[in-house]
PDB file of C-alpha atoms in Angstrom:
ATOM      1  CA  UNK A   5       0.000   0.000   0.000  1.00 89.00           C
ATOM      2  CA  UNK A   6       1.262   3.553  -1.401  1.00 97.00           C
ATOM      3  CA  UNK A   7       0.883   5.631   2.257  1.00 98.00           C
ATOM      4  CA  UNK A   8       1.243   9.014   0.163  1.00 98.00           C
ATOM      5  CA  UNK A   9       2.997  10.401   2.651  1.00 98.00           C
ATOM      6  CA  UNK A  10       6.457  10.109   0.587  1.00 98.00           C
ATOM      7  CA  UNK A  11       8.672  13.368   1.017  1.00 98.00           C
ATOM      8  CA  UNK A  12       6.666  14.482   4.094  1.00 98.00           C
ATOM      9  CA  UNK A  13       9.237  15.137   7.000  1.00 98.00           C
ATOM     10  CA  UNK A  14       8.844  13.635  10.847  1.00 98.00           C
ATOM     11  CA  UNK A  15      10.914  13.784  13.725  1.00 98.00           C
ATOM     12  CA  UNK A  16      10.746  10.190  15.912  1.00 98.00           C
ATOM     13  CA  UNK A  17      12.164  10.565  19.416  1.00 98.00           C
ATOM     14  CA  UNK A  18      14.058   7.196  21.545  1.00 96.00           C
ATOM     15  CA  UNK A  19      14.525   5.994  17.661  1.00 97.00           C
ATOM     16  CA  UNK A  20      18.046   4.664  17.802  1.00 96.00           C
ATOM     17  CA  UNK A  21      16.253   1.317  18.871  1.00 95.00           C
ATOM     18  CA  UNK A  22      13.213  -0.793  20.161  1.00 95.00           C
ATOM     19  CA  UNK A  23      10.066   0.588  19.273  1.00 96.00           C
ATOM     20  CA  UNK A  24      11.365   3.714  18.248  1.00 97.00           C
ATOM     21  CA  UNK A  25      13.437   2.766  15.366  1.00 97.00           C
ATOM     22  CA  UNK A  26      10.586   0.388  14.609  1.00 98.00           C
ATOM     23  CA  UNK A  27       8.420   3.567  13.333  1.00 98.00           C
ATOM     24  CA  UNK A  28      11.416   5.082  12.394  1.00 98.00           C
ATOM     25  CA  UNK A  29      12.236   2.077   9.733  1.00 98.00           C
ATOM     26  CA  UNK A  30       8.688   1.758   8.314  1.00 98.00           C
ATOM     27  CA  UNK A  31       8.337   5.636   8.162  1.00 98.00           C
ATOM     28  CA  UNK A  32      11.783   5.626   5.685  1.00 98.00           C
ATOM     29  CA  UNK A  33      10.343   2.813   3.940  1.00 98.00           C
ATOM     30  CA  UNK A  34       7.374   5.150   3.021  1.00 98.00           C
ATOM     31  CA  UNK A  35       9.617   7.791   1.712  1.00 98.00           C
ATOM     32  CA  UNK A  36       9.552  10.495   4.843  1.00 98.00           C
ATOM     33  CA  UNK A  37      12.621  12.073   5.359  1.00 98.00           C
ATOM     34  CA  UNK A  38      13.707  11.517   9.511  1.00 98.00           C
ATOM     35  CA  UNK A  39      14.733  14.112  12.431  1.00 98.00           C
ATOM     36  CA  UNK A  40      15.787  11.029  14.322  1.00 98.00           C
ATOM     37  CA  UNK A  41      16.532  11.515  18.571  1.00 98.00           C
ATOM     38  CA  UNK A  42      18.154   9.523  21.075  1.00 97.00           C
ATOM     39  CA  UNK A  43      20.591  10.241  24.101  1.00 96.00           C
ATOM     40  CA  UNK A  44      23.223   7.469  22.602  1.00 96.00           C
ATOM     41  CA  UNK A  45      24.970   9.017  19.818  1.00 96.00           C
ATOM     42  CA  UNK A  46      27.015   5.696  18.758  1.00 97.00           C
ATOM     43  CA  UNK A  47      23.754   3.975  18.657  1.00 97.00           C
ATOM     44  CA  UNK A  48      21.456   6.656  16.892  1.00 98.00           C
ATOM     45  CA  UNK A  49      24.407   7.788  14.035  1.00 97.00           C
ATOM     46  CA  UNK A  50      24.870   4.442  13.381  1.00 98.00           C
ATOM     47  CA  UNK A  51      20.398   3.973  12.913  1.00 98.00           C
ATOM     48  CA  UNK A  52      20.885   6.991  11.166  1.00 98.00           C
ATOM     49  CA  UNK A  53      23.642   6.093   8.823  1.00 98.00           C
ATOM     50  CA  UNK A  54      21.277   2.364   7.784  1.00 98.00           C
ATOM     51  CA  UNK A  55      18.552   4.229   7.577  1.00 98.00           C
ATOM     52  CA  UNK A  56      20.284   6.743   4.554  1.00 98.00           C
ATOM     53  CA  UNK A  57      22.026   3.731   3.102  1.00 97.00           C
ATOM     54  CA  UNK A  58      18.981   1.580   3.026  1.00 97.00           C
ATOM     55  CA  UNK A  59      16.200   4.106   2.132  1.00 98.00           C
ATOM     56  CA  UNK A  60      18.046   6.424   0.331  1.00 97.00           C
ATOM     57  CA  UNK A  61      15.724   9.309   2.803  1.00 98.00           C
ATOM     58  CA  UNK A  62      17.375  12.310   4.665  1.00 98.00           C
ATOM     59  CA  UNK A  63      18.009  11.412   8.193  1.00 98.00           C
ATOM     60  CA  UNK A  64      19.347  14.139  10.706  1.00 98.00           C
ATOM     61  CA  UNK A  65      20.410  12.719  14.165  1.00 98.00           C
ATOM     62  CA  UNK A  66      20.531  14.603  17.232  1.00 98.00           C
ATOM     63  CA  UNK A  67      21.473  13.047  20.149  1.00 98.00           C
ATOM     64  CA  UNK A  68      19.902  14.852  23.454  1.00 97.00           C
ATOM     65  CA  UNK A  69      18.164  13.854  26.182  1.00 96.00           C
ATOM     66  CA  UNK A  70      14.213  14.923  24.906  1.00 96.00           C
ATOM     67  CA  UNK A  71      12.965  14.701  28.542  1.00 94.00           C
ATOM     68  CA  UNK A  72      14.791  17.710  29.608  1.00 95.00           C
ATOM     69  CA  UNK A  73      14.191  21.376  28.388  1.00 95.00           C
ATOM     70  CA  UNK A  74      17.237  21.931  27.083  1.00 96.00           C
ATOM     71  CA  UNK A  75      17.380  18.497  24.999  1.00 96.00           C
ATOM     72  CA  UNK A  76      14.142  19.705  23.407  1.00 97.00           C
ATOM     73  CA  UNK A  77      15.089  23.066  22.770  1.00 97.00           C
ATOM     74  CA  UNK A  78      18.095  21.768  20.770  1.00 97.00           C
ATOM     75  CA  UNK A  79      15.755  18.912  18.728  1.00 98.00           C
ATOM     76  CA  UNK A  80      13.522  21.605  17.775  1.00 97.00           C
ATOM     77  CA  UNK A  81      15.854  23.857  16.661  1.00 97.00           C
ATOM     78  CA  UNK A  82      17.513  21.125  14.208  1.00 95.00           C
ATOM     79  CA  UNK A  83      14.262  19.450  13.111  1.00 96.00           C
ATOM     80  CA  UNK A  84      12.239  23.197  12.007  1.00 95.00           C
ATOM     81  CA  UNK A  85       8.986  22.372  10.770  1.00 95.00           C
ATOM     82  CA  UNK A  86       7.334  18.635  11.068  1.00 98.00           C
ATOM     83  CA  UNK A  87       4.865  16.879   9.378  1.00 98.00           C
ATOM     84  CA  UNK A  88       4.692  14.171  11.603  1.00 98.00           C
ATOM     85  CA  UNK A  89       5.409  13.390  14.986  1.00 98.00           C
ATOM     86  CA  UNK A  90       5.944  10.339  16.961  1.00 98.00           C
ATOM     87  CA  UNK A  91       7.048  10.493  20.626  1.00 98.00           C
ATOM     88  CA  UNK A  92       8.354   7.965  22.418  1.00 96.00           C
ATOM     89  CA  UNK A  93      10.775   7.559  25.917  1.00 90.00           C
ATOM     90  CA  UNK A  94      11.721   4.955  27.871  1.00 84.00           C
ATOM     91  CA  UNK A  95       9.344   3.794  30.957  1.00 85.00           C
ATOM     92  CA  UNK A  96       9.545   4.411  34.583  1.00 89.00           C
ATOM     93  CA  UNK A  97      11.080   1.847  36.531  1.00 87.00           C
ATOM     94  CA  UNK A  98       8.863  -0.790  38.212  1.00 86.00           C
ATOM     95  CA  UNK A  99       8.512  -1.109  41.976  1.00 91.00           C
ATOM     96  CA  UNK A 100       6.243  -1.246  44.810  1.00 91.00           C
ATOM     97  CA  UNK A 101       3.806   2.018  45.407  1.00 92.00           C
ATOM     98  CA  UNK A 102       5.809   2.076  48.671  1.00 93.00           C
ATOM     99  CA  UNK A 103       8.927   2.669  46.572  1.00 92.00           C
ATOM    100  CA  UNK A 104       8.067   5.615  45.360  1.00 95.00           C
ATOM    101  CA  UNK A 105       8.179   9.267  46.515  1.00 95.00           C
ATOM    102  CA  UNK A 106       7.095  12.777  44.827  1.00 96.00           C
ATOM    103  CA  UNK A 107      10.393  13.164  43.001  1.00 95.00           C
ATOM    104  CA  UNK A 108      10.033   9.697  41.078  1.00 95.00           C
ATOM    105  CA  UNK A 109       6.761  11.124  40.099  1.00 96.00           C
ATOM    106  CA  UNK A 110       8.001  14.110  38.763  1.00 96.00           C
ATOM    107  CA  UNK A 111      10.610  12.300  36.665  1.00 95.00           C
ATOM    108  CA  UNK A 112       8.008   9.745  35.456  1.00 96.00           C
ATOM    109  CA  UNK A 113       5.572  12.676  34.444  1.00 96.00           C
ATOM    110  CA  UNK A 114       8.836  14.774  32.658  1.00 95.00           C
ATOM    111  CA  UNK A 115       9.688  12.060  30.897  1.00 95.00           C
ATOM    112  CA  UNK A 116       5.996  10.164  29.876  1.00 96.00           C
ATOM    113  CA  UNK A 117       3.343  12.739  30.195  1.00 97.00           C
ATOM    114  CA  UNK A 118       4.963  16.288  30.133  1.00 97.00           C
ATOM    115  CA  UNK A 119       7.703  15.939  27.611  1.00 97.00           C
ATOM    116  CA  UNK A 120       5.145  14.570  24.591  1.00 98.00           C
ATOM    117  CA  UNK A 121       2.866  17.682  25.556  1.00 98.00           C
ATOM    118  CA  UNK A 122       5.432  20.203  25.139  1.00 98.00           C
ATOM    119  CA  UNK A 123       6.467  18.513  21.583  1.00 98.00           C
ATOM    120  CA  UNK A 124       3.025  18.777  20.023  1.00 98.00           C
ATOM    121  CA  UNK A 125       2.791  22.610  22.087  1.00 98.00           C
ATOM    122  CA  UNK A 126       5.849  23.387  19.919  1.00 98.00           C
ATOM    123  CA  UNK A 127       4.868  21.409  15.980  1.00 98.00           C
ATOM    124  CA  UNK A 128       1.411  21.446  16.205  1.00 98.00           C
ATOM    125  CA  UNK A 129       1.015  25.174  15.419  1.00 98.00           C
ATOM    126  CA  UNK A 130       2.957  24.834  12.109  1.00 98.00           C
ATOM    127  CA  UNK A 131       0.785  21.460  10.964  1.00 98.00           C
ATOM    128  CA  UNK A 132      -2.616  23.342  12.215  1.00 98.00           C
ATOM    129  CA  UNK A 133      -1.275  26.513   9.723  1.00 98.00           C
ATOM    130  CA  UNK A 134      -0.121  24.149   6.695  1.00 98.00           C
ATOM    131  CA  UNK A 135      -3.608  21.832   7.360  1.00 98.00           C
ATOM    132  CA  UNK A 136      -1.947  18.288   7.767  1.00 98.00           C
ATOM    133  CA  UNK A 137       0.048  16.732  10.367  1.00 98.00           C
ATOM    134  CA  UNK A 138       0.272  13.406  11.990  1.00 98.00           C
ATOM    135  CA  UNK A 139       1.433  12.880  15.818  1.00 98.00           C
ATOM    136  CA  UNK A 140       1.328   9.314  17.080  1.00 98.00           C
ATOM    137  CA  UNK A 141       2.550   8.796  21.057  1.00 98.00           C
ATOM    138  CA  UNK A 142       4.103   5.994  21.831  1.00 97.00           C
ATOM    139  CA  UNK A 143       2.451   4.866  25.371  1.00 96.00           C
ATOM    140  CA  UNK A 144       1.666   1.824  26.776  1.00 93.00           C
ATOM    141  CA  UNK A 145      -1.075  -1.435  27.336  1.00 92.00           C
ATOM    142  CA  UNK A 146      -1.310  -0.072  31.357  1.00 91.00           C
ATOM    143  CA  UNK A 147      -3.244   2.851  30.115  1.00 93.00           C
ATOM    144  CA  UNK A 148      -6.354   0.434  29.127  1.00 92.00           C
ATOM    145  CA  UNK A 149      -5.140  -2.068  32.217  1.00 91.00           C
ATOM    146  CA  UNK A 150      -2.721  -0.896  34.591  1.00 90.00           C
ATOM    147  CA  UNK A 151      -0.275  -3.036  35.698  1.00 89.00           C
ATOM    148  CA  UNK A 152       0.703  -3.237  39.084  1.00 91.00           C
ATOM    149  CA  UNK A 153       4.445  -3.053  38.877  1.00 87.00           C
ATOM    150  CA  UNK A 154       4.515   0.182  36.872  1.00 91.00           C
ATOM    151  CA  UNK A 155       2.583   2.454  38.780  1.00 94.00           C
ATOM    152  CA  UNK A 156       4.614   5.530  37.632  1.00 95.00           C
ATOM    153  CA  UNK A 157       4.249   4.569  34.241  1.00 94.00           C
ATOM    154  CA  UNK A 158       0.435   3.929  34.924  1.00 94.00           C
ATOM    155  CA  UNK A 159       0.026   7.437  36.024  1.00 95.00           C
ATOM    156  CA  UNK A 160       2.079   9.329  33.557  1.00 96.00           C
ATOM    157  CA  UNK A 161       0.815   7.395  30.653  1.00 96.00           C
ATOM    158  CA  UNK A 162      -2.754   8.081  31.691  1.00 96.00           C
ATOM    159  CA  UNK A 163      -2.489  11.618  31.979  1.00 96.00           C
ATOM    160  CA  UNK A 164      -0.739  11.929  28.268  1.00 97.00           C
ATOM    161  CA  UNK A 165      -4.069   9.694  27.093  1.00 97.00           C
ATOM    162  CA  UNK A 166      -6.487  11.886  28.573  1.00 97.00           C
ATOM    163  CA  UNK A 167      -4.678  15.130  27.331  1.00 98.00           C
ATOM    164  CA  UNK A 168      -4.367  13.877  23.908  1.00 98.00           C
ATOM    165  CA  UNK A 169      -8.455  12.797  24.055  1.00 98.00           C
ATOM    166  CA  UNK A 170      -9.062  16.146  24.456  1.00 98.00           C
ATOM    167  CA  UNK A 171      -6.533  18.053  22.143  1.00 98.00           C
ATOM    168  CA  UNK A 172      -6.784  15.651  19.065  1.00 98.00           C
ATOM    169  CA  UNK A 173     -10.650  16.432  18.903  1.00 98.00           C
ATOM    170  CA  UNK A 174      -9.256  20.158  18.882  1.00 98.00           C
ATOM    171  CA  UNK A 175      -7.106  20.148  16.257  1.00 98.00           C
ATOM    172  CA  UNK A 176      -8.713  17.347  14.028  1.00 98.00           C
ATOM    173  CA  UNK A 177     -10.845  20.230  11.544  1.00 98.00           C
ATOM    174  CA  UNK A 178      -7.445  21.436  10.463  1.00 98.00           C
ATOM    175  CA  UNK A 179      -6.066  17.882   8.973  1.00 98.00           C
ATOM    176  CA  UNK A 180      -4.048  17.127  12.082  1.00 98.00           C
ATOM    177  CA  UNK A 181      -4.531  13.949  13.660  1.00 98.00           C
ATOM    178  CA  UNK A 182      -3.513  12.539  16.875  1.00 98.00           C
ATOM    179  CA  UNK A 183      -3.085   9.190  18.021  1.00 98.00           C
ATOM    180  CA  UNK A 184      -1.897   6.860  21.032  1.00 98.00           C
ATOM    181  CA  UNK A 185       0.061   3.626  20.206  1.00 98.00           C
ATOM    182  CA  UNK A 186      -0.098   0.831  22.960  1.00 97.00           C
ATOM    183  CA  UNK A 187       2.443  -1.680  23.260  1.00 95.00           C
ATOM    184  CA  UNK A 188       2.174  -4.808  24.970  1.00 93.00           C
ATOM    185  CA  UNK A 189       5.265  -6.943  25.268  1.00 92.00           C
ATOM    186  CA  UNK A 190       8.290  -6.364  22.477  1.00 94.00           C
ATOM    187  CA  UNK A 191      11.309  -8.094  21.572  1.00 92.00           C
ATOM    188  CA  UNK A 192      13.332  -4.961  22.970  1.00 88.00           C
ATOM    189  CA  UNK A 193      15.848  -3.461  25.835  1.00 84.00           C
ATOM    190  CA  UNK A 194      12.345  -2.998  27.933  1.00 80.00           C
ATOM    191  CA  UNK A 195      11.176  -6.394  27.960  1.00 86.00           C
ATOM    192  CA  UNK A 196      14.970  -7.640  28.840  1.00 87.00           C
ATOM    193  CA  UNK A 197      14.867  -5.058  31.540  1.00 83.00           C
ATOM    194  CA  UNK A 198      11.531  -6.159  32.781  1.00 81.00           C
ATOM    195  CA  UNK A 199      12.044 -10.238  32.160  1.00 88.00           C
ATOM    196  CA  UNK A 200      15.679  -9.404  34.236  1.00 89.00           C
ATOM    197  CA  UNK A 201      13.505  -8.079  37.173  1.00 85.00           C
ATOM    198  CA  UNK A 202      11.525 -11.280  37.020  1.00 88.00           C
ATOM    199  CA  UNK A 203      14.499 -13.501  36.681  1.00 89.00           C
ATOM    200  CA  UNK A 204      16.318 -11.804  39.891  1.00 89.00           C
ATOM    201  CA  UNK A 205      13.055 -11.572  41.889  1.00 88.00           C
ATOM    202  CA  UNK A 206      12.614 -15.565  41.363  1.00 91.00           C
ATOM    203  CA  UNK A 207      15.710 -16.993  40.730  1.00 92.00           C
ATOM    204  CA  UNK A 208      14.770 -18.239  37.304  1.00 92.00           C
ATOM    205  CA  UNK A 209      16.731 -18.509  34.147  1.00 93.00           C
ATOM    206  CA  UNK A 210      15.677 -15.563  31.198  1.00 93.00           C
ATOM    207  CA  UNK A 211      14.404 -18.035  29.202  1.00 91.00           C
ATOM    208  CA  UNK A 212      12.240 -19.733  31.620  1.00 93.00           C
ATOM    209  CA  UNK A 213      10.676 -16.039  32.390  1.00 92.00           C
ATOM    210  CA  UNK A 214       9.994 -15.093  28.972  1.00 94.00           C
ATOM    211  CA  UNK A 215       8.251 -18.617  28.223  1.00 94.00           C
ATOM    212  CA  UNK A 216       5.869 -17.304  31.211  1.00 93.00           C
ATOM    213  CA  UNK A 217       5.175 -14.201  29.814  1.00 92.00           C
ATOM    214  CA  UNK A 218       4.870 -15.585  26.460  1.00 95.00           C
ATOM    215  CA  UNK A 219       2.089 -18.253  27.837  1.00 95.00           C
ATOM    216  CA  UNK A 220       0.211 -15.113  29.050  1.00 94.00           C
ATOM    217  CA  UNK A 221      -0.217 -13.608  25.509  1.00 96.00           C
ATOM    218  CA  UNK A 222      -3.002 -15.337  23.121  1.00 96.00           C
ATOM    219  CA  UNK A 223      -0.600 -14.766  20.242  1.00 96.00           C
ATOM    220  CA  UNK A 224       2.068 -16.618  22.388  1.00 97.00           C
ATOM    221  CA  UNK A 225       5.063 -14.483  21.735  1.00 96.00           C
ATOM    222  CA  UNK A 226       6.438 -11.002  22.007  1.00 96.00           C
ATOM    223  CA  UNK A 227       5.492  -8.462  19.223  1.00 96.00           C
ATOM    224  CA  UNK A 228       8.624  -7.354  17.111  1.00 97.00           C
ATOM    225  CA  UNK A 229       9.280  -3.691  16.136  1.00 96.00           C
ATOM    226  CA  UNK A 230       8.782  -4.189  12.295  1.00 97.00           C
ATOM    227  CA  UNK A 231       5.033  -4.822  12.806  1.00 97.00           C
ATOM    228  CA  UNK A 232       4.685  -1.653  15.365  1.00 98.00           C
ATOM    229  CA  UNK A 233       6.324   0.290  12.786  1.00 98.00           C
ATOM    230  CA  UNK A 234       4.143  -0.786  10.108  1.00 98.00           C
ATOM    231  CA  UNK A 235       0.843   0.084  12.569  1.00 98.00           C
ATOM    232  CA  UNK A 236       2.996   3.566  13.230  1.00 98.00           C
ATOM    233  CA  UNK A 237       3.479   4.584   9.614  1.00 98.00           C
ATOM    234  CA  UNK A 238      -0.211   3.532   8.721  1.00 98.00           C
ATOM    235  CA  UNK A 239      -1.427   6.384  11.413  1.00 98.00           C
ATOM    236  CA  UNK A 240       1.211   9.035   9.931  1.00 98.00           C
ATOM    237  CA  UNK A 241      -0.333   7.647   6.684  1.00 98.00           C
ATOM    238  CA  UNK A 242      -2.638   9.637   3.980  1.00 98.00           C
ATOM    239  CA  UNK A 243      -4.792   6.764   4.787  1.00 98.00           C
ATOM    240  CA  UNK A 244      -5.664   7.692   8.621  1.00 98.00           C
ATOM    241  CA  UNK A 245      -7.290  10.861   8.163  1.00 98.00           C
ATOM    242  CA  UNK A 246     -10.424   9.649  10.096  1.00 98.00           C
ATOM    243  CA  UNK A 247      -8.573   8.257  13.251  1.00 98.00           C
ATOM    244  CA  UNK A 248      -8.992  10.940  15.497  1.00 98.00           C
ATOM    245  CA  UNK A 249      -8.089  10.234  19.611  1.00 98.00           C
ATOM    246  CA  UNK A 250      -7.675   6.878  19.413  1.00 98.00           C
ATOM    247  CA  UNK A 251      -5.735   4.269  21.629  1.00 97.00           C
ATOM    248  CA  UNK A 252      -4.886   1.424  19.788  1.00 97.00           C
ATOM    249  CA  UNK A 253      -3.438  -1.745  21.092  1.00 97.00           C
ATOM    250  CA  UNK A 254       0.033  -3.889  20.243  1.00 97.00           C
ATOM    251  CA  UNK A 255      -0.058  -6.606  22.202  1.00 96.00           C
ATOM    252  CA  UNK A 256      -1.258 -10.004  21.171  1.00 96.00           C
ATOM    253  CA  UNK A 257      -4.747  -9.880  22.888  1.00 96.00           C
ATOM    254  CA  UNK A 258      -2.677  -9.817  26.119  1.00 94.00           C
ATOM    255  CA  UNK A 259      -5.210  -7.177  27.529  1.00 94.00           C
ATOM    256  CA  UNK A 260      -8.361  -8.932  28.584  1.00 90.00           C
ATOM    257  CA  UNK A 261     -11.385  -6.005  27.502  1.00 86.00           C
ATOM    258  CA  UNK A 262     -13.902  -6.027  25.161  1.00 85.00           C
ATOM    259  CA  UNK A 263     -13.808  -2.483  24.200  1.00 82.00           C
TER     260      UNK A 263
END
């Protein structure tokens, strides 16, 4: 499928892996041109440099840290005016709610709920005046189920949903569409990171705690971040012009709802 959206220009934050280079990939494939951001420069020049070679698409790469104002200020500056947007950072660290005091909210709220908001404060003004622009947040399953080890992220997450529920509707009768992507369980850093907590916390080998998690998803594996990038690029697509608000789910039926 042609996504028309060949030549268009989007900046993808936490893109030098994971998820984030997932969108990143299937965005180039379309033909979009690619502000890409990380804080690991080895990593994200060398995404960036595949990425050119590969796709034959201009790809700028600043690395900065997005979650802090000066990161953002320096993004900005190199990516000028978007079409697209796709935000994305790394989650909170899980833990007990006794675990956590005011300043790990604050840095779960810079970094998952605050951080996206001042992005689209900052690009959506210039899609609203041209009359097109796609933004697509990265968040996470625990915003239609929380789960109980990632409470911070279950809290910043949220808020970002329920800001974006209002704002898309807002900004939807000038061609500029906002969406939430949900991600269940990927082959990526997190799910090491998270499949390492459950090895240390029960003395069981990596492979015995993904087979575990694995048995808890109807699909029976772990997404990969080809397919989210495909479901990414389809939203920033020509195609999506009638998704407005909408949280969409990656994650292999894992969340039980009906709606």
């Amino acid at each position: 499928m042609d996504l028309g959206i060949k030549g268009k220009r989007a900046l993808v934050c936490a893109s030098s892996k994971g998820l984030g280079r997932g969108c990143a990939e299937a965005l180039a494939a379309a033909g979009v041109d690619l502000v890409l951001n990380a804080r690991g420069a080895e990593a994200l020049e060398a995404t960036a440099a595949a990425l050119r070679q590969h796709y034959g698409v201009s790809v700028t790469a600043i690395a900065a840290d997005i979650t802090t104002e000066a990161g953002r200020a320096q993004v900005l500056a190199a990516a000028g005016s978007v079409d697209i947007l796709v935000t994305n950072a790394g989650g909170p660290p899980p833990g007990l709610w006794s675990d956590w005091g005011r300043d790990d909210f604050i840095r779960a709220l810079d970094g998952n709920m605050l951080t996206p908001i001042a992005l689209m404060t900052a690009l959506l003004p210039g899609m609203i005046a041209q009359g097109w622009g796609r933004v697509v947040n990265i968040t996470s399953q625990s915003v239609k189920a929380p789960i109980p080890a990632l409470g911070l992220s279950n809290a910043a997450r949220t808020g970002l949903t329920g800001y974006v529920a209002g704002t898309a509707r807002q900004v939807a009768p000038q061609g500029v569409t906002i969406n939430n992507l949900l991600p269940g369980i990927h082959d990526t850093d997190r799910a090491i990171s998270l499949d390492g907590g459950v090895v240390n916390a029960e003395g069981i080998t990596m492979d015995e705690a993904r087979r575990r998690r694995m048995a808890t998803i109807p699909a029976r594996r772990y997404g990969t971040a080809a397919e989210f990038g495909a479901m990414c690029a389809f939203l920033c697509s020509q195609h999506a012009g009638f998704i407005v608000g909408q949280n969409i789910l990656l994650d292999g039926g894992a969340t039980n709802a009906t709606i």
